[in-house]
Amino acid sequence: MNTTAAQFPYPWQRCKIVHLVRHGQAMHNVEGDINREALLSPHLFDAELSPLGLHQVGKLRKNVHASGLLKRIELVITSPLYRTMQTAFGVFGSTESNEDEGVNCPQIMAVELCRDRMGVRPCDMRRRVSQCQALFPSIDFSMMDGEEDSMWNPDFRESEEEMAARMGLLMNWLWTRPEKEIVIVSHGIMLQHILDRLGNDCHPSVRTALCKRFDNCELRSVVIVDKSSMEADSQLR
């Protein structure tokens, strides 16, 4: 058996390590599991983390610190919804606790492209940017599309094809970033679309394992490779 048949070398400058994190359990997860119609309720607008979700975030933060992962991460990209920002800041943000002494926490940037499936459900509508800035002053909101949420439509739910296209735009943008090790804090269905896109060239068994459903506050790490021919010659010289 040829064990090297599926092994290929790639220049490190054409690779990135991406850590995908689904937000902790949020109140719309709790109420939606009981009654799916609850997801249409205005009181779940931009749903916050549940008590269990906050506990999950604290547990992941400890694991990220203990493993040394926090020291390697150069950038955290988060959906601008409240539950994802709570997760991103709660796991990777700087606090006044002793555990942060001597640790340079990475920049956290809110990016509209990685938000949840848009439309119809109030839980997937975001707050005004000024409100988000007041809640999370250390998060960078310079990539936001505007003060109000103009992307959410009360009458139309984003299609699977539209979500897949949006994740394609996100990953294309990711390759323009200089950072080599990046975290994306997003939503289960959006992370599935990212992995579906990345897993096209994988063996079916690898793809199945890679693309399984995310648990709340699960962190899954992948190495991604830019296999385009653009600038390949100049980078290898």
PDB file of C-alpha atoms in Angstrom:
ATOM      1  CA  MET A   1       0.000   0.000   0.000  1.00  0.00           C
ATOM      2  CA  ASN A   2       1.368   3.407  -0.982  1.00  0.00           C
ATOM      3  CA  THR A   3       0.919   5.526   2.154  1.00  0.00           C
ATOM      4  CA  THR A   4       2.271   8.673   0.485  1.00  0.00           C
ATOM      5  CA  ALA A   5      -0.161   8.668  -2.448  1.00  0.00           C
ATOM      6  CA  ALA A   6      -2.379  11.367  -0.940  1.00  0.00           C
ATOM      7  CA  GLN A   7       0.363  13.448   0.677  1.00  0.00           C
ATOM      8  CA  PHE A   8       1.398  16.709  -0.965  1.00  0.00           C
ATOM      9  CA  PRO A   9       3.828  19.448   0.097  1.00  0.00           C
ATOM     10  CA  TYR A  10       2.628  23.048   0.046  1.00  0.00           C
ATOM     11  CA  PRO A  11       4.614  26.193   0.827  1.00  0.00           C
ATOM     12  CA  TRP A  12       3.821  27.459   4.309  1.00  0.00           C
ATOM     13  CA  GLN A  13       3.131  30.954   2.958  1.00  0.00           C
ATOM     14  CA  ARG A  14       0.138  29.483   1.094  1.00  0.00           C
ATOM     15  CA  CYS A  15      -1.373  27.919   4.222  1.00  0.00           C
ATOM     16  CA  LYS A  16      -3.410  29.201   7.151  1.00  0.00           C
ATOM     17  CA  ILE A  17      -4.592  27.575  10.353  1.00  0.00           C
ATOM     18  CA  VAL A  18      -8.240  28.375  10.995  1.00  0.00           C
ATOM     19  CA  HIS A  19     -10.018  27.609  14.263  1.00  0.00           C
ATOM     20  CA  LEU A  20     -13.791  27.463  13.854  1.00  0.00           C
ATOM     21  CA  VAL A  21     -15.895  28.138  16.964  1.00  0.00           C
ATOM     22  CA  ARG A  22     -19.647  27.937  17.285  1.00  0.00           C
ATOM     23  CA  HIS A  23     -21.164  30.290  19.864  1.00  0.00           C
ATOM     24  CA  GLY A  24     -22.194  28.966  23.268  1.00  0.00           C
ATOM     25  CA  GLN A  25     -25.773  27.919  23.877  1.00  0.00           C
ATOM     26  CA  ALA A  26     -28.052  30.944  23.455  1.00  0.00           C
ATOM     27  CA  MET A  27     -31.597  31.586  24.601  1.00  0.00           C
ATOM     28  CA  HIS A  28     -33.036  31.009  21.135  1.00  0.00           C
ATOM     29  CA  ASN A  29     -31.444  27.529  21.182  1.00  0.00           C
ATOM     30  CA  VAL A  30     -33.163  26.790  24.488  1.00  0.00           C
ATOM     31  CA  GLU A  31     -36.587  28.068  23.475  1.00  0.00           C
ATOM     32  CA  GLY A  32     -36.342  26.780  19.911  1.00  0.00           C
ATOM     33  CA  ASP A  33     -35.708  23.246  21.153  1.00  0.00           C
ATOM     34  CA  ILE A  34     -38.993  23.432  23.051  1.00  0.00           C
ATOM     35  CA  ASN A  35     -41.020  25.138  20.328  1.00  0.00           C
ATOM     36  CA  ARG A  36     -39.676  26.116  16.897  1.00  0.00           C
ATOM     37  CA  GLU A  37     -42.308  28.842  16.622  1.00  0.00           C
ATOM     38  CA  ALA A  38     -40.565  30.632  19.491  1.00  0.00           C
ATOM     39  CA  LEU A  39     -37.811  31.599  17.046  1.00  0.00           C
ATOM     40  CA  LEU A  40     -40.241  34.103  15.536  1.00  0.00           C
ATOM     41  CA  SER A  41     -40.729  35.879  18.861  1.00  0.00           C
ATOM     42  CA  PRO A  42     -39.497  39.503  19.092  1.00  0.00           C
ATOM     43  CA  HIS A  43     -38.333  38.915  22.667  1.00  0.00           C
ATOM     44  CA  LEU A  44     -35.531  36.734  21.277  1.00  0.00           C
ATOM     45  CA  PHE A  45     -34.127  39.656  19.252  1.00  0.00           C
ATOM     46  CA  ASP A  46     -30.348  39.190  18.879  1.00  0.00           C
ATOM     47  CA  ALA A  47     -30.455  36.389  21.439  1.00  0.00           C
ATOM     48  CA  GLU A  48     -27.937  36.351  24.277  1.00  0.00           C
ATOM     49  CA  LEU A  49     -26.141  33.363  25.781  1.00  0.00           C
ATOM     50  CA  SER A  50     -27.984  31.188  28.272  1.00  0.00           C
ATOM     51  CA  PRO A  51     -26.484  30.414  31.702  1.00  0.00           C
ATOM     52  CA  LEU A  52     -25.216  27.124  30.238  1.00  0.00           C
ATOM     53  CA  GLY A  53     -23.761  29.028  27.286  1.00  0.00           C
ATOM     54  CA  LEU A  54     -21.829  31.327  29.620  1.00  0.00           C
ATOM     55  CA  HIS A  55     -20.492  28.257  31.427  1.00  0.00           C
ATOM     56  CA  GLN A  56     -19.437  26.719  28.103  1.00  0.00           C
ATOM     57  CA  VAL A  57     -17.576  29.906  27.200  1.00  0.00           C
ATOM     58  CA  GLY A  58     -15.729  29.901  30.520  1.00  0.00           C
ATOM     59  CA  LYS A  59     -14.732  26.270  30.050  1.00  0.00           C
ATOM     60  CA  LEU A  60     -13.438  26.856  26.521  1.00  0.00           C
ATOM     61  CA  ARG A  61     -11.492  29.902  27.701  1.00  0.00           C
ATOM     62  CA  LYS A  62      -9.682  27.772  30.279  1.00  0.00           C
ATOM     63  CA  ASN A  63      -8.864  25.162  27.635  1.00  0.00           C
ATOM     64  CA  VAL A  64      -7.590  27.785  25.189  1.00  0.00           C
ATOM     65  CA  HIS A  65      -5.334  29.283  27.862  1.00  0.00           C
ATOM     66  CA  ALA A  66      -4.084  25.930  29.163  1.00  0.00           C
ATOM     67  CA  SER A  67      -3.243  24.616  25.692  1.00  0.00           C
ATOM     68  CA  GLY A  68      -1.227  27.692  24.727  1.00  0.00           C
ATOM     69  CA  LEU A  69      -3.512  28.307  21.757  1.00  0.00           C
ATOM     70  CA  LEU A  70      -4.248  31.893  22.809  1.00  0.00           C
ATOM     71  CA  LYS A  71      -0.576  32.823  22.364  1.00  0.00           C
ATOM     72  CA  ARG A  72      -0.591  31.647  18.737  1.00  0.00           C
ATOM     73  CA  ILE A  73      -3.808  33.255  17.505  1.00  0.00           C
ATOM     74  CA  GLU A  74      -3.246  36.462  15.551  1.00  0.00           C
ATOM     75  CA  LEU A  75      -6.833  37.477  14.771  1.00  0.00           C
ATOM     76  CA  VAL A  76     -10.359  36.591  15.894  1.00  0.00           C
ATOM     77  CA  ILE A  77     -13.186  37.206  13.431  1.00  0.00           C
ATOM     78  CA  THR A  78     -16.662  37.211  14.940  1.00  0.00           C
ATOM     79  CA  SER A  79     -20.219  37.503  13.743  1.00  0.00           C
ATOM     80  CA  PRO A  80     -21.673  40.802  15.037  1.00  0.00           C
ATOM     81  CA  LEU A  81     -24.597  39.059  16.738  1.00  0.00           C
ATOM     82  CA  TYR A  82     -24.622  39.317  20.524  1.00  0.00           C
ATOM     83  CA  ARG A  83     -24.198  35.594  21.233  1.00  0.00           C
ATOM     84  CA  THR A  84     -21.118  35.308  19.027  1.00  0.00           C
ATOM     85  CA  MET A  85     -19.522  38.471  20.399  1.00  0.00           C
ATOM     86  CA  GLN A  86     -20.132  37.193  23.936  1.00  0.00           C
ATOM     87  CA  THR A  87     -18.392  33.978  22.931  1.00  0.00           C
ATOM     88  CA  ALA A  88     -15.509  35.647  21.080  1.00  0.00           C
ATOM     89  CA  PHE A  89     -14.745  38.102  23.870  1.00  0.00           C
ATOM     90  CA  GLY A  90     -15.431  35.569  26.614  1.00  0.00           C
ATOM     91  CA  VAL A  91     -12.973  33.051  25.179  1.00  0.00           C
ATOM     92  CA  PHE A  92     -10.318  35.216  23.511  1.00  0.00           C
ATOM     93  CA  GLY A  93     -10.757  38.727  24.933  1.00  0.00           C
ATOM     94  CA  SER A  94      -8.641  40.459  27.540  1.00  0.00           C
ATOM     95  CA  THR A  95      -9.918  40.626  31.120  1.00  0.00           C
ATOM     96  CA  GLU A  96      -8.473  41.931  34.372  1.00  0.00           C
ATOM     97  CA  SER A  97      -7.988  38.453  35.823  1.00  0.00           C
ATOM     98  CA  ASN A  98      -4.560  37.118  36.756  1.00  0.00           C
ATOM     99  CA  GLU A  99      -4.713  34.493  34.010  1.00  0.00           C
ATOM    100  CA  ASP A 100      -4.225  37.245  31.423  1.00  0.00           C
ATOM    101  CA  GLU A 101      -0.971  38.537  32.890  1.00  0.00           C
ATOM    102  CA  GLY A 102       1.768  38.352  30.282  1.00  0.00           C
ATOM    103  CA  VAL A 103      -0.657  37.294  27.524  1.00  0.00           C
ATOM    104  CA  ASN A 104      -1.286  39.501  24.520  1.00  0.00           C
ATOM    105  CA  CYS A 105      -4.864  38.744  23.548  1.00  0.00           C
ATOM    106  CA  PRO A 106      -5.567  38.856  19.801  1.00  0.00           C
ATOM    107  CA  GLN A 107      -7.540  41.538  18.017  1.00  0.00           C
ATOM    108  CA  ILE A 108     -11.252  40.729  17.711  1.00  0.00           C
ATOM    109  CA  MET A 109     -12.979  42.022  14.584  1.00  0.00           C
ATOM    110  CA  ALA A 110     -16.727  41.939  13.864  1.00  0.00           C
ATOM    111  CA  VAL A 111     -17.465  40.936  10.264  1.00  0.00           C
ATOM    112  CA  GLU A 112     -20.959  40.926   8.740  1.00  0.00           C
ATOM    113  CA  LEU A 113     -20.110  38.094   6.327  1.00  0.00           C
ATOM    114  CA  CYS A 114     -19.933  35.469   9.088  1.00  0.00           C
ATOM    115  CA  ARG A 115     -23.245  36.283  10.784  1.00  0.00           C
ATOM    116  CA  ASP A 116     -26.098  33.765  11.030  1.00  0.00           C
ATOM    117  CA  ARG A 117     -28.655  32.954   8.358  1.00  0.00           C
ATOM    118  CA  MET A 118     -30.460  36.231   7.756  1.00  0.00           C
ATOM    119  CA  GLY A 119     -34.119  37.178   7.629  1.00  0.00           C
ATOM    120  CA  VAL A 120     -37.496  36.519   9.295  1.00  0.00           C
ATOM    121  CA  ARG A 121     -36.248  35.397  12.726  1.00  0.00           C
ATOM    122  CA  PRO A 122     -35.626  38.272  15.182  1.00  0.00           C
ATOM    123  CA  CYS A 123     -32.950  36.224  16.961  1.00  0.00           C
ATOM    124  CA  ASP A 124     -30.777  36.613  13.847  1.00  0.00           C
ATOM    125  CA  MET A 125     -31.097  40.402  13.606  1.00  0.00           C
ATOM    126  CA  ARG A 126     -28.220  42.435  15.036  1.00  0.00           C
ATOM    127  CA  ARG A 127     -28.180  45.526  17.227  1.00  0.00           C
ATOM    128  CA  ARG A 128     -27.061  48.958  16.090  1.00  0.00           C
ATOM    129  CA  VAL A 129     -23.300  49.274  15.767  1.00  0.00           C
ATOM    130  CA  SER A 130     -23.232  51.994  18.444  1.00  0.00           C
ATOM    131  CA  GLN A 131     -24.929  49.602  20.876  1.00  0.00           C
ATOM    132  CA  CYS A 132     -22.446  46.857  20.024  1.00  0.00           C
ATOM    133  CA  GLN A 133     -19.542  49.244  20.582  1.00  0.00           C
ATOM    134  CA  ALA A 134     -20.908  50.208  23.989  1.00  0.00           C
ATOM    135  CA  LEU A 135     -21.219  46.546  24.973  1.00  0.00           C
ATOM    136  CA  PHE A 136     -17.851  45.451  23.564  1.00  0.00           C
ATOM    137  CA  PRO A 137     -15.538  48.491  23.326  1.00  0.00           C
ATOM    138  CA  SER A 138     -12.467  46.357  22.589  1.00  0.00           C
ATOM    139  CA  ILE A 139     -13.980  44.764  19.463  1.00  0.00           C
ATOM    140  CA  ASP A 140     -13.141  46.372  16.111  1.00  0.00           C
ATOM    141  CA  PHE A 141     -16.343  47.303  14.228  1.00  0.00           C
ATOM    142  CA  SER A 142     -14.666  49.072  11.303  1.00  0.00           C
ATOM    143  CA  MET A 143     -15.779  46.334   8.869  1.00  0.00           C
ATOM    144  CA  MET A 144     -19.479  46.791   9.623  1.00  0.00           C
ATOM    145  CA  ASP A 145     -21.807  47.830   6.801  1.00  0.00           C
ATOM    146  CA  GLY A 146     -23.572  50.580   8.740  1.00  0.00           C
ATOM    147  CA  GLU A 147     -25.233  51.595  11.993  1.00  0.00           C
ATOM    148  CA  GLU A 148     -28.517  49.812  11.277  1.00  0.00           C
ATOM    149  CA  ASP A 149     -28.977  46.188  10.242  1.00  0.00           C
ATOM    150  CA  SER A 150     -29.807  46.633   6.564  1.00  0.00           C
ATOM    151  CA  MET A 151     -29.008  42.997   5.728  1.00  0.00           C
ATOM    152  CA  TRP A 152     -31.858  41.420   7.731  1.00  0.00           C
ATOM    153  CA  ASN A 153     -35.216  41.171   5.941  1.00  0.00           C
ATOM    154  CA  PRO A 154     -38.407  40.537   7.970  1.00  0.00           C
ATOM    155  CA  ASP A 155     -40.119  38.814   5.033  1.00  0.00           C
ATOM    156  CA  PHE A 156     -37.437  36.681   3.370  1.00  0.00           C
ATOM    157  CA  ARG A 157     -35.118  34.025   4.774  1.00  0.00           C
ATOM    158  CA  GLU A 158     -31.683  33.669   3.211  1.00  0.00           C
ATOM    159  CA  SER A 159     -31.398  30.589   0.961  1.00  0.00           C
ATOM    160  CA  GLU A 160     -28.798  27.824   1.240  1.00  0.00           C
ATOM    161  CA  GLU A 161     -27.235  29.053  -2.005  1.00  0.00           C
ATOM    162  CA  GLU A 162     -26.993  32.610  -0.698  1.00  0.00           C
ATOM    163  CA  MET A 163     -25.380  31.431   2.531  1.00  0.00           C
ATOM    164  CA  ALA A 164     -22.865  29.316   0.616  1.00  0.00           C
ATOM    165  CA  ALA A 165     -22.006  32.285  -1.602  1.00  0.00           C
ATOM    166  CA  ARG A 166     -21.556  34.513   1.454  1.00  0.00           C
ATOM    167  CA  MET A 167     -19.174  32.011   3.047  1.00  0.00           C
ATOM    168  CA  GLY A 168     -17.248  31.954  -0.219  1.00  0.00           C
ATOM    169  CA  LEU A 169     -16.827  35.722   0.020  1.00  0.00           C
ATOM    170  CA  LEU A 170     -15.718  35.373   3.646  1.00  0.00           C
ATOM    171  CA  MET A 171     -13.049  32.809   2.801  1.00  0.00           C
ATOM    172  CA  ASN A 172     -11.824  34.858  -0.156  1.00  0.00           C
ATOM    173  CA  TRP A 173     -11.505  37.859   2.153  1.00  0.00           C
ATOM    174  CA  LEU A 174      -9.699  35.699   4.704  1.00  0.00           C
ATOM    175  CA  TRP A 175      -6.944  35.028   2.182  1.00  0.00           C
ATOM    176  CA  THR A 176      -6.306  38.760   1.877  1.00  0.00           C
ATOM    177  CA  ARG A 177      -5.420  38.925   5.572  1.00  0.00           C
ATOM    178  CA  PRO A 178      -1.738  38.723   6.553  1.00  0.00           C
ATOM    179  CA  GLU A 179      -2.401  36.644   9.684  1.00  0.00           C
ATOM    180  CA  LYS A 180      -1.524  32.935   9.552  1.00  0.00           C
ATOM    181  CA  GLU A 181      -3.565  31.646  12.498  1.00  0.00           C
ATOM    182  CA  ILE A 182      -7.136  32.934  12.702  1.00  0.00           C
ATOM    183  CA  VAL A 183     -10.288  32.164  14.689  1.00  0.00           C
ATOM    184  CA  ILE A 184     -13.783  32.445  13.203  1.00  0.00           C
ATOM    185  CA  VAL A 185     -16.557  32.653  15.809  1.00  0.00           C
ATOM    186  CA  SER A 186     -19.831  32.099  14.008  1.00  0.00           C
ATOM    187  CA  HIS A 187     -22.991  30.001  13.872  1.00  0.00           C
ATOM    188  CA  GLY A 188     -23.443  26.285  13.306  1.00  0.00           C
ATOM    189  CA  ILE A 189     -25.010  26.460   9.860  1.00  0.00           C
ATOM    190  CA  MET A 190     -22.445  28.974   8.622  1.00  0.00           C
ATOM    191  CA  LEU A 191     -19.520  26.896   9.884  1.00  0.00           C
ATOM    192  CA  GLN A 192     -21.037  23.908   8.061  1.00  0.00           C
ATOM    193  CA  HIS A 193     -21.005  25.898   4.830  1.00  0.00           C
ATOM    194  CA  ILE A 194     -17.360  26.852   5.375  1.00  0.00           C
ATOM    195  CA  LEU A 195     -16.357  23.224   5.890  1.00  0.00           C
ATOM    196  CA  ASP A 196     -18.491  22.036   2.989  1.00  0.00           C
ATOM    197  CA  ARG A 197     -16.578  24.462   0.797  1.00  0.00           C
ATOM    198  CA  LEU A 198     -13.178  23.484   2.181  1.00  0.00           C
ATOM    199  CA  GLY A 199     -13.904  19.754   2.133  1.00  0.00           C
ATOM    200  CA  ASN A 200     -14.518  19.409  -1.591  1.00  0.00           C
ATOM    201  CA  ASP A 201     -11.106  17.813  -2.200  1.00  0.00           C
ATOM    202  CA  CYS A 202     -11.146  15.577   0.885  1.00  0.00           C
ATOM    203  CA  HIS A 203     -11.612  11.829   0.968  1.00  0.00           C
ATOM    204  CA  PRO A 204     -15.313  11.071   1.686  1.00  0.00           C
ATOM    205  CA  SER A 205     -14.506   9.654   5.127  1.00  0.00           C
ATOM    206  CA  VAL A 206     -12.532  12.772   6.041  1.00  0.00           C
ATOM    207  CA  ARG A 207     -15.260  15.017   4.678  1.00  0.00           C
ATOM    208  CA  THR A 208     -17.906  13.206   6.741  1.00  0.00           C
ATOM    209  CA  ALA A 209     -15.922  13.638   9.953  1.00  0.00           C
ATOM    210  CA  LEU A 210     -14.965  17.216   9.126  1.00  0.00           C
ATOM    211  CA  CYS A 211     -18.460  18.410   8.239  1.00  0.00           C
ATOM    212  CA  LYS A 212     -20.460  16.940  11.113  1.00  0.00           C
ATOM    213  CA  ARG A 213     -22.758  19.254  13.059  1.00  0.00           C
ATOM    214  CA  PHE A 214     -21.080  21.640  15.526  1.00  0.00           C
ATOM    215  CA  ASP A 215     -21.960  21.511  19.205  1.00  0.00           C
ATOM    216  CA  ASN A 216     -22.370  24.788  21.069  1.00  0.00           C
ATOM    217  CA  CYS A 217     -18.984  26.292  21.933  1.00  0.00           C
ATOM    218  CA  GLU A 218     -17.138  23.596  20.008  1.00  0.00           C
ATOM    219  CA  LEU A 219     -13.740  24.521  18.574  1.00  0.00           C
ATOM    220  CA  ARG A 220     -12.608  22.703  15.443  1.00  0.00           C
ATOM    221  CA  SER A 221      -9.243  23.424  13.802  1.00  0.00           C
ATOM    222  CA  VAL A 222      -8.234  22.999  10.158  1.00  0.00           C
ATOM    223  CA  VAL A 223      -5.275  23.839   7.947  1.00  0.00           C
ATOM    224  CA  ILE A 224      -6.392  25.460   4.707  1.00  0.00           C
ATOM    225  CA  VAL A 225      -4.302  25.733   1.558  1.00  0.00           C
ATOM    226  CA  ASP A 226      -4.448  28.277  -1.251  1.00  0.00           C
ATOM    227  CA  LYS A 227      -3.941  26.081  -4.321  1.00  0.00           C
ATOM    228  CA  SER A 228      -4.494  28.812  -6.871  1.00  0.00           C
ATOM    229  CA  SER A 229      -1.678  29.432  -9.324  1.00  0.00           C
ATOM    230  CA  MET A 230      -1.672  33.181  -8.690  1.00  0.00           C
ATOM    231  CA  GLU A 231       1.812  34.374  -7.677  1.00  0.00           C
ATOM    232  CA  ALA A 232       2.943  30.778  -7.156  1.00  0.00           C
ATOM    233  CA  ASP A 233       6.140  31.218  -9.113  1.00  0.00           C
ATOM    234  CA  SER A 234       7.201  34.389  -7.325  1.00  0.00           C
ATOM    235  CA  GLN A 235       6.472  32.913  -3.898  1.00  0.00           C
ATOM    236  CA  LEU A 236       8.589  29.837  -4.571  1.00  0.00           C
ATOM    237  CA  ARG A 237      11.660  31.742  -5.773  1.00  0.00           C
TER     238      ARG A 237
END
